Amino acid sequence: MRIAVVGSGYVGLVAGACLAEIGHDVILVDNNQAKYLALVSGECPIHEQYLPDLLDKHRGRRLIFSNKLAQAAAACDAVIIAVGTPPASHGEADLSYVESVAREIASSIDRYKVVIGKSTVPVYTSDWVRRVLLLNGVREDLVDVVSNPEFLREGTAVTDFLYPDRIVIGANTPRACSVLEEIYRPLVDGSYYEREDRFRFPLSEFRLAKLITTTAKSAELIKYASNAFLAMKISFINAVATICDFVGADIDEVREGIGSDERIGYKFLNPGIGYGGSCFPKDLSAYHAVARECGYDFRLLEEVVEINNQQRERFLRKVQKALWTLNGKRLGVLGLSFKGGTDDVRESPAVTIIASLVQKGATVCVYDPAAASRGREVLSSDRIRYAKSIYEAAEGADALLILTDWDEFRHADYSLVRDLLKYPIIIDGRNLLSPEKMRALSIMYFSMGRPDVRPLHMADPTASRTEVSQEPIYGTYQPAMEPESDDSALVE
Ligand code: UDX
C-alpha cells in the first residue's frame, strides 16, 4: 500500500520506517525544511534504538521523504497524521496542526482514501477532521477518517511497533477498517515474522498482536485512558514509597508483594523521581480537559499529577538530608533525559532537579549517554558542566546523584566511582543500584522508599530522637561534612 505519513517526530518517523519495513511504500512528509533536509541527507534526528538501521535499510527505496504535503497525499491510498498536539493554555491539546494538515490534503482526495489519526487527540477529533475535509470540498464517499492510536515508548519504539501487544483500529465504516487491516496484516497474520530479512526482536518469544476494532471515539479514548492509567500506577507506587520512607519499610519488598498479584503486575510499579516525557504530562492534562468539557471533574488525574510533582521535591529533600546544605557543593549527576534509552529531555524530572540544585547554589557536573546536547538547550548556567563519562561526573564531587535509568549507570564500576568522589555518597532517584552492593562498597546510599545505607556512626541527624538516640550525634561526621561557608548554615 502507498502511505503518506505526515510529521517526522518520534511517532511519524518510527511509524514511517516501520511501515516501510513491513512492506509498504511510504512517503514521510515534513514541512520543517531543516528536518526534511536532515532526513534526506541520511541523518536520524532522534536517538532511538534500531531506527538508524531501519532508515538506512529503506531510505530511497520503500521510504522517501518529501516537503510537499498535497503532492504526497495525492500519490497515496492512506494518509497518516502524526503531527504534534502540544498543550494549549488550559491543558487541552492544541489541534491546529492536525486541522491544517486536513485542510491541506483536501484538494488531493480525488479517489477513495483513508485519513488516519495517530497523534494523541481528544474524542471527536476524527469527526472534526472529517468535517474539515468535507468543508474543503472532499466528496463524502471518497474519505473515511480513522483513529489508530500509537503506544510506542521512546527508546523501544521500533520493537514496540514491529512486535506490538495490540493494534487498535477505530473506524466507523467497514471499508476503512479493511484498509487498516490490510496495512497491519503482516503483523497480525504473522507473515512479517516469517521473512528472512525481518528485523529481529531481541527476545525469542512473542505473541502475535491482538487486533482491536472499535469506533473512532473509543479508540481516541483508549489512548488517553492507557496513558493516564500508567501514570496513575507510577504515582501510586511513588506514594507507597513515600510511606515506606516514613515507616522504614522497603519498597522493593512491598512492590514484590503487590506486583505478584497477577491482577496488578510489576510493570510500571518502579518508584523514582516521577514520570516525564512528551506524553504522560501532556496527555494527562489533555484528558483532564476532555473530562472537564464533558462536565466531569476527573479529580483522580489531578492527584496523579500532584504526586508526580511532589516526587521531585521529595528527592531534593533527600539530597539535603544527605548533604545538609547545598550552597557551594559540587554534585556529580547521572542523567538528563526523562528516562533511559532516549535523548529526549522534554518534561524531564532530571532537568527540573538540576535547575533547582543550581538555584540552591550547587555546581553540577552532569553526564548523560545521549541527551547532553538537548540538555544544553534547556539548561544553561556557568554552574553546569557536561561530562563525557560517569567517572568524570563523579570526580571530586561531594556526592553523586542518579536521575535517569540508563543501563550504563546500573553497570558502572562503583568502587572506582567511590574512589573518585570526594565523599562516598550516592543519592539514587531511580533505585537503580543495590543497597547491599553499596553497603559492601562502604558507600552511603540513599534511594526512594528503601532504608538508607550508612555506617552506624553516621545516623541521620534529622531522624526522630528515639531513632538516633543509640547513635553518636551528627558532629562525629565532621571530617566529611564540615560546612564550607557561613551561608551553609542556612538550611531551608
Ligand atoms: C509513554 C507510553 O508508555 C506509550 O505507550 C505512549 O505511546 C507514549 O507515552 P514514553 O513517554 O516513551 O511512553 O515513556 P514510558 O516508558 O511510558 O515512561 C514514562 C515516564 O514514566 C518516564 O519518565 C519513566 O522514567 C517513568 N516511569 C516509568 C517510572 O517512573 N516508573 C515506571 O515504573 C515506569
Short mmCIF file of N, CA, C and O in Angstrom, two decimals, residues 118-240:
data_model
loop_
_atom_site.label_atom_id
_atom_site.label_comp_id
_atom_site.label_asym_id
_atom_site.label_seq_id
_atom_site.Cartn_x
_atom_site.Cartn_y
_atom_site.Cartn_z
N LYS A 118 -2.93 9.42 14.08
CA LYS A 118 -2.04 8.71 15.00
C LYS A 118 -1.60 9.61 16.14
O LYS A 118 -1.16 9.14 17.18
N SER A 119 -1.72 10.93 15.91
CA SER A 119 -1.40 11.85 17.00
C SER A 119 -2.38 11.58 18.13
O SER A 119 -3.51 11.14 17.90
N THR A 120 -1.93 11.83 19.38
CA THR A 120 -2.84 11.63 20.51
C THR A 120 -3.81 12.80 20.56
O THR A 120 -3.39 13.94 20.73
N VAL A 121 -5.09 12.49 20.41
CA VAL A 121 -6.07 13.58 20.27
C VAL A 121 -7.32 13.29 21.08
O VAL A 121 -7.63 12.14 21.36
N PRO A 122 -8.06 14.35 21.42
CA PRO A 122 -9.30 14.14 22.18
C PRO A 122 -10.39 13.47 21.35
O PRO A 122 -10.32 13.45 20.13
N VAL A 123 -11.39 12.99 22.08
CA VAL A 123 -12.55 12.41 21.42
C VAL A 123 -13.16 13.47 20.50
O VAL A 123 -13.10 14.66 20.82
N TYR A 124 -13.70 13.06 19.43
CA TYR A 124 -14.34 13.91 18.41
C TYR A 124 -13.35 14.41 17.37
O TYR A 124 -13.76 15.01 16.38
N THR A 125 -12.02 14.19 17.57
CA THR A 125 -11.08 14.74 16.59
C THR A 125 -11.33 14.13 15.21
O THR A 125 -11.30 14.84 14.20
N SER A 126 -11.60 12.83 15.15
CA SER A 126 -11.85 12.19 13.84
C SER A 126 -13.04 12.88 13.16
O SER A 126 -13.00 13.14 11.96
N ASP A 127 -14.08 13.17 13.97
CA ASP A 127 -15.26 13.83 13.39
C ASP A 127 -14.89 15.21 12.86
O ASP A 127 -15.33 15.62 11.78
N TRP A 128 -14.07 15.93 13.64
CA TRP A 128 -13.68 17.27 13.19
C TRP A 128 -12.84 17.20 11.91
O TRP A 128 -13.04 18.00 10.99
N VAL A 129 -11.91 16.26 11.87
CA VAL A 129 -11.06 16.15 10.67
C VAL A 129 -11.93 15.86 9.45
O VAL A 129 -11.77 16.47 8.39
N ARG A 130 -12.88 14.98 9.64
CA ARG A 130 -13.78 14.66 8.52
C ARG A 130 -14.54 15.92 8.09
O ARG A 130 -14.67 16.20 6.91
N ARG A 131 -15.01 16.66 9.07
CA ARG A 131 -15.77 17.88 8.74
C ARG A 131 -14.92 18.88 7.97
O ARG A 131 -15.37 19.47 6.99
N VAL A 132 -13.66 19.04 8.41
CA VAL A 132 -12.76 19.98 7.71
C VAL A 132 -12.55 19.52 6.27
O VAL A 132 -12.57 20.32 5.33
N LEU A 133 -12.38 18.21 6.07
CA LEU A 133 -12.18 17.69 4.72
C LEU A 133 -13.40 17.98 3.85
O LEU A 133 -13.28 18.46 2.72
N LEU A 134 -14.60 17.73 4.40
CA LEU A 134 -15.82 17.95 3.61
C LEU A 134 -16.02 19.44 3.31
O LEU A 134 -16.35 19.83 2.21
N LEU A 135 -15.75 20.27 4.34
CA LEU A 135 -15.88 21.72 4.13
C LEU A 135 -14.93 22.23 3.06
O LEU A 135 -15.20 23.23 2.40
N ASN A 136 -13.82 21.52 2.89
CA ASN A 136 -12.85 21.93 1.88
C ASN A 136 -13.02 21.17 0.56
O ASN A 136 -12.09 21.03 -0.22
N GLY A 137 -14.23 20.65 0.37
CA GLY A 137 -14.59 20.17 -0.96
C GLY A 137 -14.44 18.69 -1.22
O GLY A 137 -14.66 18.24 -2.34
N VAL A 138 -14.09 17.89 -0.19
CA VAL A 138 -13.94 16.45 -0.43
C VAL A 138 -15.31 15.80 -0.49
O VAL A 138 -16.18 16.10 0.34
N ARG A 139 -15.51 14.93 -1.50
CA ARG A 139 -16.80 14.23 -1.61
C ARG A 139 -16.94 13.23 -0.49
O ARG A 139 -16.00 12.51 -0.17
N GLU A 140 -18.13 13.17 0.08
CA GLU A 140 -18.38 12.37 1.29
C GLU A 140 -17.97 10.90 1.14
O GLU A 140 -17.46 10.28 2.06
N ASP A 141 -18.21 10.35 -0.08
CA ASP A 141 -17.92 8.92 -0.27
C ASP A 141 -16.45 8.65 -0.57
O ASP A 141 -16.05 7.51 -0.73
N LEU A 142 -15.63 9.71 -0.64
CA LEU A 142 -14.23 9.50 -1.00
C LEU A 142 -13.28 9.46 0.20
O LEU A 142 -12.09 9.26 0.03
N VAL A 143 -13.83 9.68 1.39
CA VAL A 143 -12.91 9.70 2.53
C VAL A 143 -13.52 9.09 3.79
O VAL A 143 -14.72 9.22 4.04
N ASP A 144 -12.68 8.36 4.52
CA ASP A 144 -13.03 7.94 5.87
C ASP A 144 -11.90 8.37 6.79
O ASP A 144 -10.73 8.37 6.39
N VAL A 145 -12.27 8.74 8.00
CA VAL A 145 -11.25 9.16 8.97
C VAL A 145 -11.23 8.13 10.09
O VAL A 145 -12.26 7.79 10.67
N VAL A 146 -10.04 7.65 10.37
CA VAL A 146 -9.87 6.54 11.32
C VAL A 146 -8.94 6.98 12.44
O VAL A 146 -8.00 7.74 12.21
N SER A 147 -9.21 6.50 13.65
CA SER A 147 -8.26 6.74 14.74
C SER A 147 -7.46 5.46 14.99
O SER A 147 -8.04 4.40 15.20
N ASN A 148 -6.16 5.59 14.91
CA ASN A 148 -5.28 4.41 15.07
C ASN A 148 -4.15 4.80 16.03
O ASN A 148 -3.03 5.08 15.64
N PRO A 149 -4.49 4.83 17.34
CA PRO A 149 -3.51 5.35 18.31
C PRO A 149 -2.24 4.51 18.37
O PRO A 149 -2.27 3.31 18.11
N GLU A 150 -1.19 5.19 18.74
CA GLU A 150 0.13 4.58 18.82
C GLU A 150 0.52 4.40 20.27
O GLU A 150 0.28 5.28 21.08
N PHE A 151 1.13 3.27 20.60
CA PHE A 151 1.51 3.04 22.00
C PHE A 151 3.03 2.92 22.15
O PHE A 151 3.53 2.27 23.07
N LEU A 152 3.75 3.54 21.21
CA LEU A 152 5.22 3.44 21.23
C LEU A 152 5.81 4.10 22.46
O LEU A 152 5.38 5.19 22.85
N ARG A 153 6.82 3.43 23.01
CA ARG A 153 7.59 4.08 24.08
C ARG A 153 8.91 4.54 23.50
O ARG A 153 9.53 3.79 22.72
N GLU A 154 9.34 5.72 23.85
CA GLU A 154 10.64 6.18 23.37
C GLU A 154 11.71 5.23 23.90
O GLU A 154 11.63 4.75 25.03
N GLY A 155 12.70 4.98 23.07
CA GLY A 155 13.77 4.07 23.49
C GLY A 155 13.53 2.65 23.01
O GLY A 155 14.45 1.92 22.72
N THR A 156 12.23 2.25 22.94
CA THR A 156 11.93 0.90 22.44
C THR A 156 10.86 1.00 21.34
O THR A 156 10.09 0.06 21.12
N ALA A 157 10.82 2.17 20.68
CA ALA A 157 9.72 2.45 19.75
C ALA A 157 9.69 1.48 18.57
O ALA A 157 8.61 1.05 18.13
N VAL A 158 10.86 1.12 18.05
CA VAL A 158 10.88 0.24 16.87
C VAL A 158 10.35 -1.15 17.22
O VAL A 158 9.49 -1.69 16.52
N THR A 159 10.82 -1.71 18.32
CA THR A 159 10.31 -3.03 18.70
C THR A 159 8.84 -2.94 19.11
O THR A 159 8.06 -3.84 18.84
N ASP A 160 8.46 -1.85 19.75
CA ASP A 160 7.04 -1.69 20.12
C ASP A 160 6.16 -1.71 18.86
O ASP A 160 5.06 -2.26 18.87
N PHE A 161 6.66 -1.08 17.78
CA PHE A 161 5.85 -1.03 16.56
C PHE A 161 5.80 -2.39 15.86
O PHE A 161 4.74 -2.85 15.44
N LEU A 162 6.96 -3.02 15.76
CA LEU A 162 7.03 -4.25 14.96
C LEU A 162 6.58 -5.49 15.74
O LEU A 162 6.25 -6.50 15.14
N TYR A 163 6.60 -5.39 17.05
CA TYR A 163 6.16 -6.52 17.88
C TYR A 163 5.14 -6.00 18.91
O TYR A 163 5.36 -6.08 20.11
N PRO A 164 4.02 -5.46 18.42
CA PRO A 164 3.07 -4.82 19.36
C PRO A 164 2.26 -5.84 20.13
O PRO A 164 2.10 -6.98 19.69
N ASP A 165 1.73 -5.43 21.31
CA ASP A 165 0.82 -6.33 22.00
C ASP A 165 -0.60 -6.18 21.46
O ASP A 165 -1.37 -7.11 21.46
N ARG A 166 -0.94 -4.95 21.03
CA ARG A 166 -2.25 -4.78 20.41
C ARG A 166 -2.19 -3.66 19.37
O ARG A 166 -1.33 -2.77 19.43
N ILE A 167 -3.12 -3.77 18.41
CA ILE A 167 -3.26 -2.72 17.39
C ILE A 167 -4.72 -2.28 17.47
O ILE A 167 -5.63 -3.12 17.37
N VAL A 168 -4.92 -0.99 17.70
CA VAL A 168 -6.29 -0.50 17.85
C VAL A 168 -6.71 0.25 16.58
O VAL A 168 -6.03 1.18 16.15
N ILE A 169 -7.80 -0.21 15.99
CA ILE A 169 -8.31 0.45 14.78
C ILE A 169 -9.69 1.02 15.12
O ILE A 169 -10.65 0.27 15.33
N GLY A 170 -9.77 2.34 15.18
CA GLY A 170 -11.05 2.99 15.48
C GLY A 170 -11.66 3.50 14.19
O GLY A 170 -11.36 4.61 13.76
N ALA A 171 -12.46 2.67 13.53
CA ALA A 171 -13.01 3.04 12.22
C ALA A 171 -14.53 2.98 12.27
O ALA A 171 -15.10 2.08 12.88
N ASN A 172 -15.14 3.94 11.60
CA ASN A 172 -16.61 3.97 11.64
C ASN A 172 -17.25 3.26 10.45
O ASN A 172 -18.48 3.15 10.40
N THR A 173 -16.45 2.82 9.47
CA THR A 173 -17.03 2.08 8.33
C THR A 173 -16.22 0.82 8.07
O THR A 173 -15.00 0.80 8.29
N PRO A 174 -16.87 -0.25 7.59
CA PRO A 174 -16.14 -1.49 7.28
C PRO A 174 -15.07 -1.26 6.22
O PRO A 174 -14.00 -1.87 6.26
N ARG A 175 -15.34 -0.36 5.27
CA ARG A 175 -14.37 -0.13 4.19
C ARG A 175 -13.05 0.41 4.77
O ARG A 175 -11.96 -0.04 4.43
N ALA A 176 -13.18 1.41 5.66
CA ALA A 176 -11.97 1.99 6.27
C ALA A 176 -11.27 0.95 7.13
O ALA A 176 -10.04 0.84 7.12
N CYS A 177 -12.06 0.16 7.85
CA CYS A 177 -11.48 -0.85 8.72
C CYS A 177 -10.65 -1.83 7.90
O CYS A 177 -9.53 -2.22 8.28
N SER A 178 -11.16 -2.22 6.72
CA SER A 178 -10.42 -3.21 5.93
C SER A 178 -9.11 -2.62 5.38
O SER A 178 -8.13 -3.33 5.23
N VAL A 179 -9.09 -1.31 5.12
CA VAL A 179 -7.82 -0.69 4.68
C VAL A 179 -6.78 -0.79 5.80
O VAL A 179 -5.63 -1.18 5.58
N LEU A 180 -7.21 -0.50 7.02
CA LEU A 180 -6.27 -0.56 8.16
C LEU A 180 -5.82 -2.00 8.42
O LEU A 180 -4.67 -2.27 8.73
N GLU A 181 -6.77 -2.93 8.27
CA GLU A 181 -6.41 -4.35 8.46
C GLU A 181 -5.35 -4.76 7.45
O GLU A 181 -4.43 -5.51 7.76
N GLU A 182 -5.50 -4.24 6.24
CA GLU A 182 -4.53 -4.57 5.19
C GLU A 182 -3.15 -3.98 5.55
O GLU A 182 -2.12 -4.63 5.37
N ILE A 183 -3.15 -2.77 6.08
CA ILE A 183 -1.86 -2.14 6.46
C ILE A 183 -1.14 -3.01 7.49
O ILE A 183 0.05 -3.27 7.39
N TYR A 184 -1.87 -3.48 8.49
CA TYR A 184 -1.22 -4.20 9.60
C TYR A 184 -1.20 -5.72 9.41
O TYR A 184 -0.70 -6.43 10.27
N ARG A 185 -1.74 -6.20 8.27
CA ARG A 185 -1.85 -7.65 8.07
C ARG A 185 -0.54 -8.41 8.35
O ARG A 185 -0.54 -9.42 9.06
N PRO A 186 0.62 -7.91 7.86
CA PRO A 186 1.85 -8.68 8.09
C PRO A 186 2.16 -8.91 9.58
O PRO A 186 2.77 -9.91 9.94
N LEU A 187 1.71 -7.98 10.44
CA LEU A 187 1.97 -8.15 11.87
C LEU A 187 0.90 -9.02 12.53
O LEU A 187 1.17 -9.73 13.49
N VAL A 188 -0.31 -8.95 11.99
CA VAL A 188 -1.42 -9.67 12.64
C VAL A 188 -1.46 -11.14 12.20
O VAL A 188 -1.68 -12.03 13.02
N ASP A 189 -1.21 -11.41 10.90
CA ASP A 189 -1.21 -12.83 10.48
C ASP A 189 0.17 -13.47 10.64
O ASP A 189 0.36 -14.65 10.39
N GLY A 190 1.15 -12.67 11.02
CA GLY A 190 2.48 -13.21 11.32
C GLY A 190 3.37 -13.37 10.09
O GLY A 190 4.51 -13.82 10.22
N SER A 191 2.89 -12.97 8.90
CA SER A 191 3.71 -13.20 7.70
C SER A 191 5.02 -12.39 7.76
O SER A 191 6.04 -12.83 7.24
N TYR A 192 4.98 -11.26 8.43
CA TYR A 192 6.22 -10.47 8.55
C TYR A 192 7.30 -11.26 9.28
O TYR A 192 8.47 -11.23 8.92
N TYR A 193 6.87 -12.00 10.31
CA TYR A 193 7.86 -12.69 11.16
C TYR A 193 8.45 -13.92 10.47
O TYR A 193 9.40 -14.52 10.97
N GLU A 194 7.87 -14.30 9.33
CA GLU A 194 8.44 -15.43 8.59
C GLU A 194 9.48 -14.97 7.58
O GLU A 194 10.18 -15.77 6.98
N ARG A 195 9.56 -13.68 7.38
CA ARG A 195 10.52 -13.18 6.38
C ARG A 195 11.95 -13.30 6.87
O ARG A 195 12.25 -13.00 8.03
N GLU A 196 12.83 -13.69 5.98
CA GLU A 196 14.24 -13.86 6.33
C GLU A 196 14.88 -12.53 6.74
O GLU A 196 15.71 -12.46 7.64
N ASP A 197 14.48 -11.44 6.04
CA ASP A 197 15.14 -10.15 6.27
C ASP A 197 14.45 -9.32 7.34
O ASP A 197 14.65 -8.12 7.44
N ARG A 198 13.57 -9.97 8.14
CA ARG A 198 12.83 -9.18 9.12
C ARG A 198 13.78 -8.62 10.20
O ARG A 198 14.87 -9.16 10.42
N PHE A 199 13.29 -7.61 10.85
CA PHE A 199 14.03 -7.05 11.98
C PHE A 199 13.85 -8.02 13.14
O PHE A 199 12.72 -8.38 13.48
N ARG A 200 14.96 -8.45 13.72
CA ARG A 200 14.83 -9.49 14.75
C ARG A 200 14.71 -8.88 16.14
O ARG A 200 15.56 -8.12 16.59
N PHE A 201 13.64 -9.24 16.78
CA PHE A 201 13.38 -8.79 18.14
C PHE A 201 14.41 -9.43 19.06
O PHE A 201 14.70 -10.61 18.93
N PRO A 202 14.98 -8.66 19.97
CA PRO A 202 16.00 -9.23 20.85
C PRO A 202 15.51 -10.41 21.69
O PRO A 202 16.29 -11.25 22.08
N LEU A 203 14.22 -10.52 21.95
CA LEU A 203 13.73 -11.66 22.72
C LEU A 203 13.24 -12.75 21.76
O LEU A 203 12.75 -12.44 20.68
N SER A 204 13.34 -13.98 22.18
CA SER A 204 12.97 -15.05 21.25
C SER A 204 11.46 -15.28 21.20
O SER A 204 10.92 -15.69 20.19
N GLU A 205 10.78 -15.03 22.30
CA GLU A 205 9.35 -15.33 22.32
C GLU A 205 8.50 -14.08 22.23
O GLU A 205 8.79 -13.08 22.87
N PHE A 206 7.45 -14.16 21.45
CA PHE A 206 6.49 -13.06 21.44
C PHE A 206 5.16 -13.63 20.97
O PHE A 206 5.09 -14.72 20.41
N ARG A 207 4.10 -12.88 21.24
CA ARG A 207 2.78 -13.32 20.80
C ARG A 207 2.30 -12.41 19.66
O ARG A 207 2.64 -11.22 19.66
N LEU A 208 1.54 -12.96 18.75
CA LEU A 208 1.01 -12.12 17.67
C LEU A 208 0.11 -11.04 18.27
O LEU A 208 -0.58 -11.26 19.27
N ALA A 209 0.12 -9.87 17.61
CA ALA A 209 -0.64 -8.74 18.13
C ALA A 209 -2.14 -9.02 18.11
O ALA A 209 -2.64 -9.68 17.21
N LYS A 210 -2.80 -8.50 19.12
CA LYS A 210 -4.26 -8.59 19.16
C LYS A 210 -4.81 -7.38 18.39
O LYS A 210 -4.43 -6.24 18.67
N LEU A 211 -5.69 -7.67 17.43
CA LEU A 211 -6.29 -6.57 16.67
C LEU A 211 -7.61 -6.18 17.33
O LEU A 211 -8.49 -7.02 17.51
N ILE A 212 -7.71 -4.94 17.71
CA ILE A 212 -8.94 -4.49 18.40
C ILE A 212 -9.62 -3.45 17.50
O ILE A 212 -9.03 -2.40 17.21
N THR A 213 -10.81 -3.78 17.04
CA THR A 213 -11.51 -2.80 16.20
C THR A 213 -12.61 -2.13 17.03
O THR A 213 -13.37 -2.82 17.73
N THR A 214 -12.65 -0.83 16.93
CA THR A 214 -13.61 -0.04 17.74
C THR A 214 -14.15 1.10 16.88
O THR A 214 -13.72 1.28 15.74
N THR A 215 -15.00 1.89 17.49
CA THR A 215 -15.38 3.14 16.82
C THR A 215 -14.21 4.12 16.98
O THR A 215 -13.33 3.93 17.84
N ALA A 216 -14.24 5.18 16.18
CA ALA A 216 -13.16 6.18 16.26
C ALA A 216 -13.12 6.79 17.67
O ALA A 216 -12.04 6.96 18.25
N LYS A 217 -14.29 7.07 18.23
CA LYS A 217 -14.33 7.72 19.56
C LYS A 217 -13.70 6.82 20.62
O LYS A 217 -12.93 7.26 21.46
N SER A 218 -14.05 5.53 20.59
CA SER A 218 -13.48 4.61 21.59
C SER A 218 -11.96 4.56 21.45
O SER A 218 -11.24 4.56 22.46
N ALA A 219 -11.48 4.52 20.21
CA ALA A 219 -10.02 4.44 20.00
C ALA A 219 -9.34 5.69 20.57
O ALA A 219 -8.28 5.61 21.20
N GLU A 220 -9.96 6.84 20.34
CA GLU A 220 -9.37 8.08 20.87
C GLU A 220 -9.30 8.03 22.40
O GLU A 220 -8.32 8.47 23.00
N LEU A 221 -10.33 7.46 23.01
CA LEU A 221 -10.33 7.36 24.48
C LEU A 221 -9.32 6.32 24.98
O LEU A 221 -8.73 6.50 26.05
N ILE A 222 -9.16 5.25 24.22
CA ILE A 222 -8.24 4.19 24.64
C ILE A 222 -6.84 4.76 24.86
O ILE A 222 -6.17 4.45 25.84
N LYS A 223 -6.42 5.63 23.95
CA LYS A 223 -5.06 6.17 24.06
C LYS A 223 -4.89 7.02 25.33
O LYS A 223 -3.97 6.83 26.11
N TYR A 224 -5.81 7.94 25.55
CA TYR A 224 -5.72 8.78 26.74
C TYR A 224 -5.83 7.95 28.02
O TYR A 224 -5.10 8.13 28.98
N ALA A 225 -6.80 7.03 28.01
CA ALA A 225 -7.03 6.24 29.23
C ALA A 225 -5.83 5.35 29.53
O ALA A 225 -5.47 5.16 30.69
N SER A 226 -5.18 4.82 28.49
CA SER A 226 -3.99 3.96 28.72
C SER A 226 -2.89 4.77 29.38
O SER A 226 -2.30 4.34 30.39
N ASN A 227 -2.60 5.94 28.82
CA ASN A 227 -1.51 6.74 29.40
C ASN A 227 -1.85 7.21 30.81
O ASN A 227 -0.99 7.23 31.69
N ALA A 228 -3.11 7.58 31.03
CA ALA A 228 -3.50 8.05 32.36
C ALA A 228 -3.37 6.91 33.37
O ALA A 228 -2.91 7.10 34.50
N PHE A 229 -3.75 5.71 32.95
CA PHE A 229 -3.68 4.57 33.88
C PHE A 229 -2.22 4.27 34.24
O PHE A 229 -1.90 4.03 35.42
N LEU A 230 -1.35 4.29 33.24
CA LEU A 230 0.07 4.01 33.51
C LEU A 230 0.66 5.08 34.44
O LEU A 230 1.40 4.76 35.39
N ALA A 231 0.31 6.33 34.18
CA ALA A 231 0.81 7.42 35.04
C ALA A 231 0.28 7.23 36.47
O ALA A 231 0.99 7.45 37.45
N MET A 232 -0.96 6.78 36.57
CA MET A 232 -1.56 6.55 37.89
C MET A 232 -0.81 5.45 38.65
O MET A 232 -0.57 5.57 39.85
N LYS A 233 -0.43 4.40 37.91
CA LYS A 233 0.35 3.33 38.56
C LYS A 233 1.65 3.89 39.13
O LYS A 233 2.05 3.56 40.25
N ILE A 234 2.30 4.73 38.34
CA ILE A 234 3.59 5.28 38.80
C ILE A 234 3.38 6.17 40.03
O ILE A 234 4.11 6.06 41.02
N SER A 235 2.37 7.04 39.98
CA SER A 235 2.14 7.91 41.14
C SER A 235 1.73 7.08 42.35
O SER A 235 2.11 7.38 43.49
N PHE A 236 0.99 6.02 42.12
CA PHE A 236 0.57 5.17 43.24
C PHE A 236 1.80 4.59 43.94
O PHE A 236 1.95 4.69 45.17
N ILE A 237 2.71 4.00 43.15
CA ILE A 237 3.86 3.36 43.78
C ILE A 237 4.77 4.41 44.42
O ILE A 237 5.40 4.16 45.45
N ASN A 238 4.80 5.61 43.83
CA ASN A 238 5.61 6.66 44.43
C ASN A 238 5.03 7.07 45.79
O ASN A 238 5.77 7.33 46.74
N ALA A 239 3.71 7.12 45.88
CA ALA A 239 3.08 7.46 47.16
C ALA A 239 3.37 6.36 48.18
O ALA A 239 3.67 6.63 49.35
N VAL A 240 3.32 5.09 47.73
CA VAL A 240 3.62 3.99 48.65
C VAL A 240 5.08 4.07 49.10
O VAL A 240 5.41 3.84 50.27
#
